[in-house]
Amino acid sequence: LYLFNSECHDKRVIFKKSIMKKYKINNDYKFYFFGRTRSRSFWLEYLSANKDYYFDKYHPEIKSEKYIVIVGSGYYGNYYANIESAFIKMLDILKVHFCDYHFFYKPHPLTPIEFVIEQFQSRELNYSITYLHPNILVTRAHAFVSNAFSNLLIDAYLFGIPTIEFSNYTDWCLEITNGNSTSTKYVDYFIDNDPKKFVKTLNNVIVNSKKTEVNLTSFSIDEKGSEKVLNLF
């Protein structure tokens, strides 16, 4: 979907250069390229300076502990994957093989949170429901794990945190994706209903995980056009 075309004569702010593909730059209209908002130095410097405050305020239980982030989802009625069964199977695996780790569960707006809490508690897993921004969560994460593709995986991927999609796709979906995730770009490890592969992958990710926190400011990118955009206001 392209948001505007050559008929546009007013100034436009864009965040992805791919939006420009169908347009010829001319004097009739002007584009300002802002870039990714979450990569700006101002934002990342703020998070770096305040992340400990947010951890201490909302999750004092973890102290400086590293954790595994589980990306929430809706669990009913998905047309391309049986997400509920993948979620339950994943928790069973975590109970057996990774019970010593802390899990941060970040809900989706459609997540049935009572169901999720019940599943975690019934397995006596060490978990917290979190609403912290994903850019804060990446600082101490071993990995981001989901049961279907989520845009939150992009946040982890762009900060160098391994992303794992442990799902249960329908046969027709696997045929369309050629056995891959619905988004191959931001998923490091796609595992479809294979518990042994999931255990091995997560083990390797944890073993190779960085011992120190992620330095957020090292990922900052300030596009030149961003200052022009801010000056417009």
mmCIF file of C-alpha atoms in Angstrom:
data_model
loop_
_atom_site.group_PDB
_atom_site.id
_atom_site.type_symbol
_atom_site.label_atom_id
_atom_site.label_comp_id
_atom_site.label_asym_id
_atom_site.label_seq_id
_atom_site.Cartn_x
_atom_site.Cartn_y
_atom_site.Cartn_z
ATOM 1 C CA LEU A 1 0.000 0.000 0.000
ATOM 2 C CA TYR A 2 1.389 3.362 -1.044
ATOM 3 C CA LEU A 3 -0.006 6.212 0.950
ATOM 4 C CA PHE A 4 0.318 8.885 -1.706
ATOM 5 C CA ASN A 5 1.167 9.347 -5.349
ATOM 6 C CA SER A 6 2.303 11.963 -7.852
ATOM 7 C CA GLU A 7 -0.989 13.835 -7.424
ATOM 8 C CA CYS A 8 0.126 14.889 -3.957
ATOM 9 C CA HIS A 9 1.494 18.421 -3.866
ATOM 10 C CA ASP A 10 1.801 18.942 -0.116
ATOM 11 C CA LYS A 11 4.745 18.043 2.089
ATOM 12 C CA ARG A 12 4.856 14.458 3.330
ATOM 13 C CA VAL A 13 6.796 12.788 6.131
ATOM 14 C CA ILE A 14 7.787 9.180 5.480
ATOM 15 C CA PHE A 15 9.362 6.550 7.716
ATOM 16 C CA LYS A 16 10.302 3.921 5.115
ATOM 17 C CA LYS A 17 12.192 4.606 1.917
ATOM 18 C CA SER A 18 10.313 1.781 0.222
ATOM 19 C CA ILE A 19 7.274 4.079 0.152
ATOM 20 C CA MET A 20 9.142 6.184 -2.410
ATOM 21 C CA LYS A 21 9.481 3.382 -4.959
ATOM 22 C CA LYS A 22 6.584 4.437 -7.164
ATOM 23 C CA TYR A 23 7.354 8.120 -7.142
ATOM 24 C CA LYS A 24 9.575 10.389 -9.133
ATOM 25 C CA ILE A 25 11.083 13.153 -7.081
ATOM 26 C CA ASN A 26 10.150 16.507 -8.579
ATOM 27 C CA ASN A 27 9.411 20.042 -7.502
ATOM 28 C CA ASP A 28 5.673 19.499 -7.178
ATOM 29 C CA TYR A 29 5.872 17.729 -3.854
ATOM 30 C CA LYS A 30 8.459 17.278 -1.142
ATOM 31 C CA PHE A 31 9.251 14.300 1.052
ATOM 32 C CA TYR A 32 10.960 14.352 4.421
ATOM 33 C CA PHE A 33 12.523 11.040 5.409
ATOM 34 C CA PHE A 34 12.371 10.666 9.184
ATOM 35 C CA GLY A 35 13.535 7.056 9.579
ATOM 36 C CA ARG A 36 12.703 4.648 12.400
ATOM 37 C CA THR A 37 11.415 6.572 15.410
ATOM 38 C CA ARG A 38 12.718 3.918 17.798
ATOM 39 C CA SER A 39 16.281 4.265 16.520
ATOM 40 C CA ARG A 40 16.644 7.955 17.288
ATOM 41 C CA SER A 41 19.428 8.819 19.741
ATOM 42 C CA PHE A 42 17.095 10.975 21.862
ATOM 43 C CA TRP A 43 14.779 8.022 22.500
ATOM 44 C CA LEU A 44 17.536 5.492 23.166
ATOM 45 C CA GLU A 45 19.456 7.849 25.434
ATOM 46 C CA TYR A 46 16.263 8.366 27.443
ATOM 47 C CA LEU A 47 15.758 4.609 27.813
ATOM 48 C CA SER A 48 19.388 4.044 28.758
ATOM 49 C CA ALA A 49 19.151 6.663 31.490
ATOM 50 C CA ASN A 50 15.801 5.439 32.840
ATOM 51 C CA LYS A 51 15.628 1.676 32.258
ATOM 52 C CA ASP A 52 16.763 0.838 35.810
ATOM 53 C CA TYR A 53 14.045 3.108 37.164
ATOM 54 C CA TYR A 54 11.378 1.234 35.191
ATOM 55 C CA PHE A 55 12.730 -2.189 36.141
ATOM 56 C CA ASP A 56 12.886 -1.225 39.831
ATOM 57 C CA LYS A 57 9.416 0.312 39.781
ATOM 58 C CA TYR A 58 7.529 -2.383 37.879
ATOM 59 C CA HIS A 59 9.687 -5.509 38.237
ATOM 60 C CA PRO A 60 11.842 -5.377 41.372
ATOM 61 C CA GLU A 61 11.563 -9.166 41.518
ATOM 62 C CA ILE A 62 14.131 -9.686 38.770
ATOM 63 C CA LYS A 63 16.850 -7.336 40.041
ATOM 64 C CA SER A 64 19.667 -7.671 37.445
ATOM 65 C CA GLU A 65 18.557 -11.117 36.290
ATOM 66 C CA LYS A 66 18.378 -11.986 32.593
ATOM 67 C CA TYR A 67 15.151 -13.460 31.279
ATOM 68 C CA ILE A 68 13.306 -14.854 28.277
ATOM 69 C CA VAL A 69 10.582 -12.669 26.766
ATOM 70 C CA ILE A 70 7.450 -14.450 25.594
ATOM 71 C CA VAL A 71 5.467 -12.389 23.111
ATOM 72 C CA GLY A 72 1.748 -12.720 23.691
ATOM 73 C CA SER A 73 -0.982 -13.280 21.164
ATOM 74 C CA GLY A 74 -4.649 -13.964 20.761
ATOM 75 C CA TYR A 75 -5.124 -17.719 21.139
ATOM 76 C CA TYR A 76 -8.420 -18.409 19.445
ATOM 77 C CA GLY A 77 -9.640 -18.332 15.867
ATOM 78 C CA ASN A 78 -6.352 -17.727 14.072
ATOM 79 C CA TYR A 79 -6.661 -18.822 10.469
ATOM 80 C CA TYR A 80 -3.063 -19.832 9.756
ATOM 81 C CA ALA A 81 -1.807 -21.404 12.983
ATOM 82 C CA ASN A 82 -3.051 -23.226 16.056
ATOM 83 C CA ILE A 83 -1.462 -20.732 18.424
ATOM 84 C CA GLU A 84 -3.148 -22.029 21.560
ATOM 85 C CA SER A 85 -1.736 -25.539 21.160
ATOM 86 C CA ALA A 86 1.728 -24.129 20.407
ATOM 87 C CA PHE A 87 1.576 -21.939 23.518
ATOM 88 C CA ILE A 88 0.559 -24.825 25.789
ATOM 89 C CA LYS A 89 3.183 -27.144 24.325
ATOM 90 C CA MET A 90 5.825 -24.433 24.706
ATOM 91 C CA LEU A 91 5.004 -23.939 28.395
ATOM 92 C CA ASP A 92 5.268 -27.693 28.963
ATOM 93 C CA ILE A 93 8.727 -27.599 27.400
ATOM 94 C CA LEU A 94 9.775 -24.601 29.484
ATOM 95 C CA LYS A 95 8.604 -26.394 32.649
ATOM 96 C CA VAL A 96 10.737 -29.452 31.922
ATOM 97 C CA HIS A 97 13.865 -27.885 30.423
ATOM 98 C CA PHE A 98 14.009 -24.213 31.434
ATOM 99 C CA CYS A 99 12.305 -23.980 34.833
ATOM 100 C CA ASP A 100 15.285 -22.116 36.350
ATOM 101 C CA TYR A 101 14.759 -19.087 34.124
ATOM 102 C CA HIS A 102 12.522 -16.086 34.571
ATOM 103 C CA PHE A 103 9.949 -15.426 31.857
ATOM 104 C CA PHE A 104 8.547 -12.039 30.951
ATOM 105 C CA TYR A 105 5.181 -12.384 29.242
ATOM 106 C CA LYS A 106 4.181 -9.305 27.227
ATOM 107 C CA PRO A 107 0.468 -9.473 26.352
ATOM 108 C CA HIS A 108 -1.135 -8.654 23.040
ATOM 109 C CA PRO A 109 -4.321 -6.511 23.185
ATOM 110 C CA LEU A 110 -6.278 -9.682 22.285
ATOM 111 C CA THR A 111 -4.569 -11.889 24.876
ATOM 112 C CA PRO A 112 -6.981 -13.650 27.280
ATOM 113 C CA ILE A 113 -4.816 -12.779 30.267
ATOM 114 C CA GLU A 114 -6.680 -14.982 32.780
ATOM 115 C CA PHE A 115 -6.008 -17.997 30.566
ATOM 116 C CA VAL A 116 -2.311 -17.106 30.319
ATOM 117 C CA ILE A 117 -1.909 -16.640 34.077
ATOM 118 C CA GLU A 118 -3.647 -19.940 34.748
ATOM 119 C CA GLN A 119 -1.308 -21.771 32.358
ATOM 120 C CA PHE A 120 1.830 -20.267 33.916
ATOM 121 C CA GLN A 121 0.685 -20.853 37.491
ATOM 122 C CA SER A 122 -0.371 -24.435 36.890
ATOM 123 C CA ARG A 123 3.214 -25.195 35.851
ATOM 124 C CA GLU A 124 4.739 -23.143 38.678
ATOM 125 C CA LEU A 125 6.928 -21.245 36.238
ATOM 126 C CA ASN A 126 8.832 -18.177 37.370
ATOM 127 C CA TYR A 127 7.102 -15.482 35.334
ATOM 128 C CA SER A 128 5.938 -11.870 35.289
ATOM 129 C CA ILE A 129 3.311 -10.157 33.176
ATOM 130 C CA THR A 130 5.005 -7.048 31.802
ATOM 131 C CA TYR A 131 3.873 -3.910 30.028
ATOM 132 C CA LEU A 132 7.329 -2.400 29.684
ATOM 133 C CA HIS A 133 8.307 -1.067 26.282
ATOM 134 C CA PRO A 134 10.023 -3.747 24.145
ATOM 135 C CA ASN A 135 13.066 -1.498 23.730
ATOM 136 C CA ILE A 136 13.574 -1.736 27.492
ATOM 137 C CA LEU A 137 12.964 -5.483 27.532
ATOM 138 C CA VAL A 138 15.706 -6.127 24.970
ATOM 139 C CA THR A 139 18.382 -4.868 27.361
ATOM 140 C CA ARG A 140 18.432 -8.020 29.507
ATOM 141 C CA ALA A 141 16.736 -10.593 27.288
ATOM 142 C CA HIS A 142 18.230 -13.915 26.269
ATOM 143 C CA ALA A 143 15.657 -14.153 23.500
ATOM 144 C CA PHE A 144 12.187 -13.137 22.332
ATOM 145 C CA VAL A 145 9.909 -16.145 21.786
ATOM 146 C CA SER A 146 6.514 -16.082 20.093
ATOM 147 C CA ASN A 147 3.917 -18.572 18.890
ATOM 148 C CA ALA A 148 3.086 -16.542 15.782
ATOM 149 C CA PHE A 149 4.815 -13.670 14.073
ATOM 150 C CA SER A 150 4.558 -10.397 15.983
ATOM 151 C CA ASN A 151 5.917 -6.944 15.268
ATOM 152 C CA LEU A 152 7.578 -7.082 18.697
ATOM 153 C CA LEU A 153 10.049 -9.529 17.186
ATOM 154 C CA ILE A 154 11.263 -6.676 14.992
ATOM 155 C CA ASP A 155 12.248 -4.692 18.092
ATOM 156 C CA ALA A 156 14.295 -7.614 19.378
ATOM 157 C CA TYR A 157 15.851 -8.423 16.015
ATOM 158 C CA LEU A 158 17.016 -4.861 15.356
ATOM 159 C CA PHE A 159 18.789 -4.806 18.728
ATOM 160 C CA GLY A 160 20.579 -8.078 18.126
ATOM 161 C CA ILE A 161 18.367 -10.239 20.371
ATOM 162 C CA PRO A 162 17.615 -13.705 18.905
ATOM 163 C CA THR A 163 14.003 -14.233 17.865
ATOM 164 C CA ILE A 164 12.312 -17.635 17.947
ATOM 165 C CA GLU A 165 8.892 -18.459 16.544
ATOM 166 C CA PHE A 166 7.618 -21.761 17.935
ATOM 167 C CA SER A 167 4.315 -22.266 16.207
ATOM 168 C CA ASN A 168 1.926 -24.810 14.737
ATOM 169 C CA TYR A 169 1.031 -23.688 11.209
ATOM 170 C CA THR A 170 -1.691 -25.213 9.124
ATOM 171 C CA ASP A 171 -0.540 -27.416 6.232
ATOM 172 C CA TRP A 172 -1.739 -24.930 3.625
ATOM 173 C CA CYS A 173 0.163 -22.111 5.328
ATOM 174 C CA LEU A 174 3.393 -24.134 5.440
ATOM 175 C CA GLU A 175 2.945 -24.842 1.747
ATOM 176 C CA ILE A 176 2.595 -21.135 0.986
ATOM 177 C CA THR A 177 5.579 -20.150 3.131
ATOM 178 C CA ASN A 178 7.673 -23.083 1.924
ATOM 179 C CA GLY A 179 8.078 -24.296 5.497
ATOM 180 C CA ASN A 180 9.145 -20.895 6.836
ATOM 181 C CA SER A 181 7.665 -18.204 9.039
ATOM 182 C CA THR A 182 5.162 -15.774 7.576
ATOM 183 C CA SER A 183 7.933 -13.196 8.080
ATOM 184 C CA THR A 184 11.365 -14.618 7.366
ATOM 185 C CA LYS A 185 13.200 -11.295 7.722
ATOM 186 C CA TYR A 186 12.831 -10.820 11.471
ATOM 187 C CA VAL A 187 12.607 -14.423 12.702
ATOM 188 C CA ASP A 188 15.994 -15.976 13.404
ATOM 189 C CA TYR A 189 14.632 -19.441 14.199
ATOM 190 C CA PHE A 190 11.313 -20.750 12.913
ATOM 191 C CA ILE A 191 10.243 -24.016 14.553
ATOM 192 C CA ASP A 192 6.958 -25.577 13.584
ATOM 193 C CA ASN A 193 5.670 -27.998 16.223
ATOM 194 C CA ASP A 194 9.069 -29.620 16.863
ATOM 195 C CA PRO A 195 9.764 -29.715 20.649
ATOM 196 C CA LYS A 196 13.243 -31.243 20.351
ATOM 197 C CA LYS A 197 14.363 -28.577 17.917
ATOM 198 C CA PHE A 198 12.914 -25.874 20.142
ATOM 199 C CA VAL A 199 14.794 -27.151 23.210
ATOM 200 C CA LYS A 200 18.068 -27.352 21.303
ATOM 201 C CA THR A 201 17.617 -23.903 19.749
ATOM 202 C CA LEU A 202 16.710 -22.125 22.973
ATOM 203 C CA ASN A 203 19.555 -23.869 24.805
ATOM 204 C CA ASN A 204 22.047 -22.687 22.203
ATOM 205 C CA VAL A 205 20.661 -19.169 22.251
ATOM 206 C CA ILE A 206 20.993 -18.955 26.043
ATOM 207 C CA VAL A 207 24.515 -20.372 26.029
ATOM 208 C CA ASN A 208 25.597 -17.838 23.407
ATOM 209 C CA SER A 209 23.690 -14.946 24.961
ATOM 210 C CA LYS A 210 25.657 -11.815 25.794
ATOM 211 C CA LYS A 211 26.642 -11.648 29.457
ATOM 212 C CA THR A 212 26.167 -7.890 29.679
ATOM 213 C CA GLU A 213 23.147 -5.697 29.045
ATOM 214 C CA VAL A 214 22.479 -4.410 25.548
ATOM 215 C CA ASN A 215 23.907 -0.931 25.002
ATOM 216 C CA LEU A 216 20.899 0.771 23.461
ATOM 217 C CA THR A 217 22.704 3.905 22.355
ATOM 218 C CA SER A 218 25.054 1.888 20.141
ATOM 219 C CA PHE A 219 22.048 1.206 17.891
ATOM 220 C CA SER A 220 21.017 4.831 17.449
ATOM 221 C CA ILE A 221 20.456 6.173 13.943
ATOM 222 C CA ASP A 222 19.549 9.804 13.347
ATOM 223 C CA GLU A 223 18.532 10.349 9.740
ATOM 224 C CA LYS A 224 19.503 13.762 8.397
ATOM 225 C CA GLY A 225 15.947 14.391 7.284
ATOM 226 C CA SER A 226 14.631 13.958 10.811
ATOM 227 C CA GLU A 227 15.879 17.370 11.901
ATOM 228 C CA LYS A 228 14.093 18.973 8.964
ATOM 229 C CA VAL A 229 10.915 17.231 10.007
ATOM 230 C CA LEU A 230 11.198 18.479 13.576
ATOM 231 C CA ASN A 231 11.827 21.996 12.338
ATOM 232 C CA LEU A 232 8.483 21.858 10.533
ATOM 233 C CA PHE A 233 6.817 21.828 13.913
#
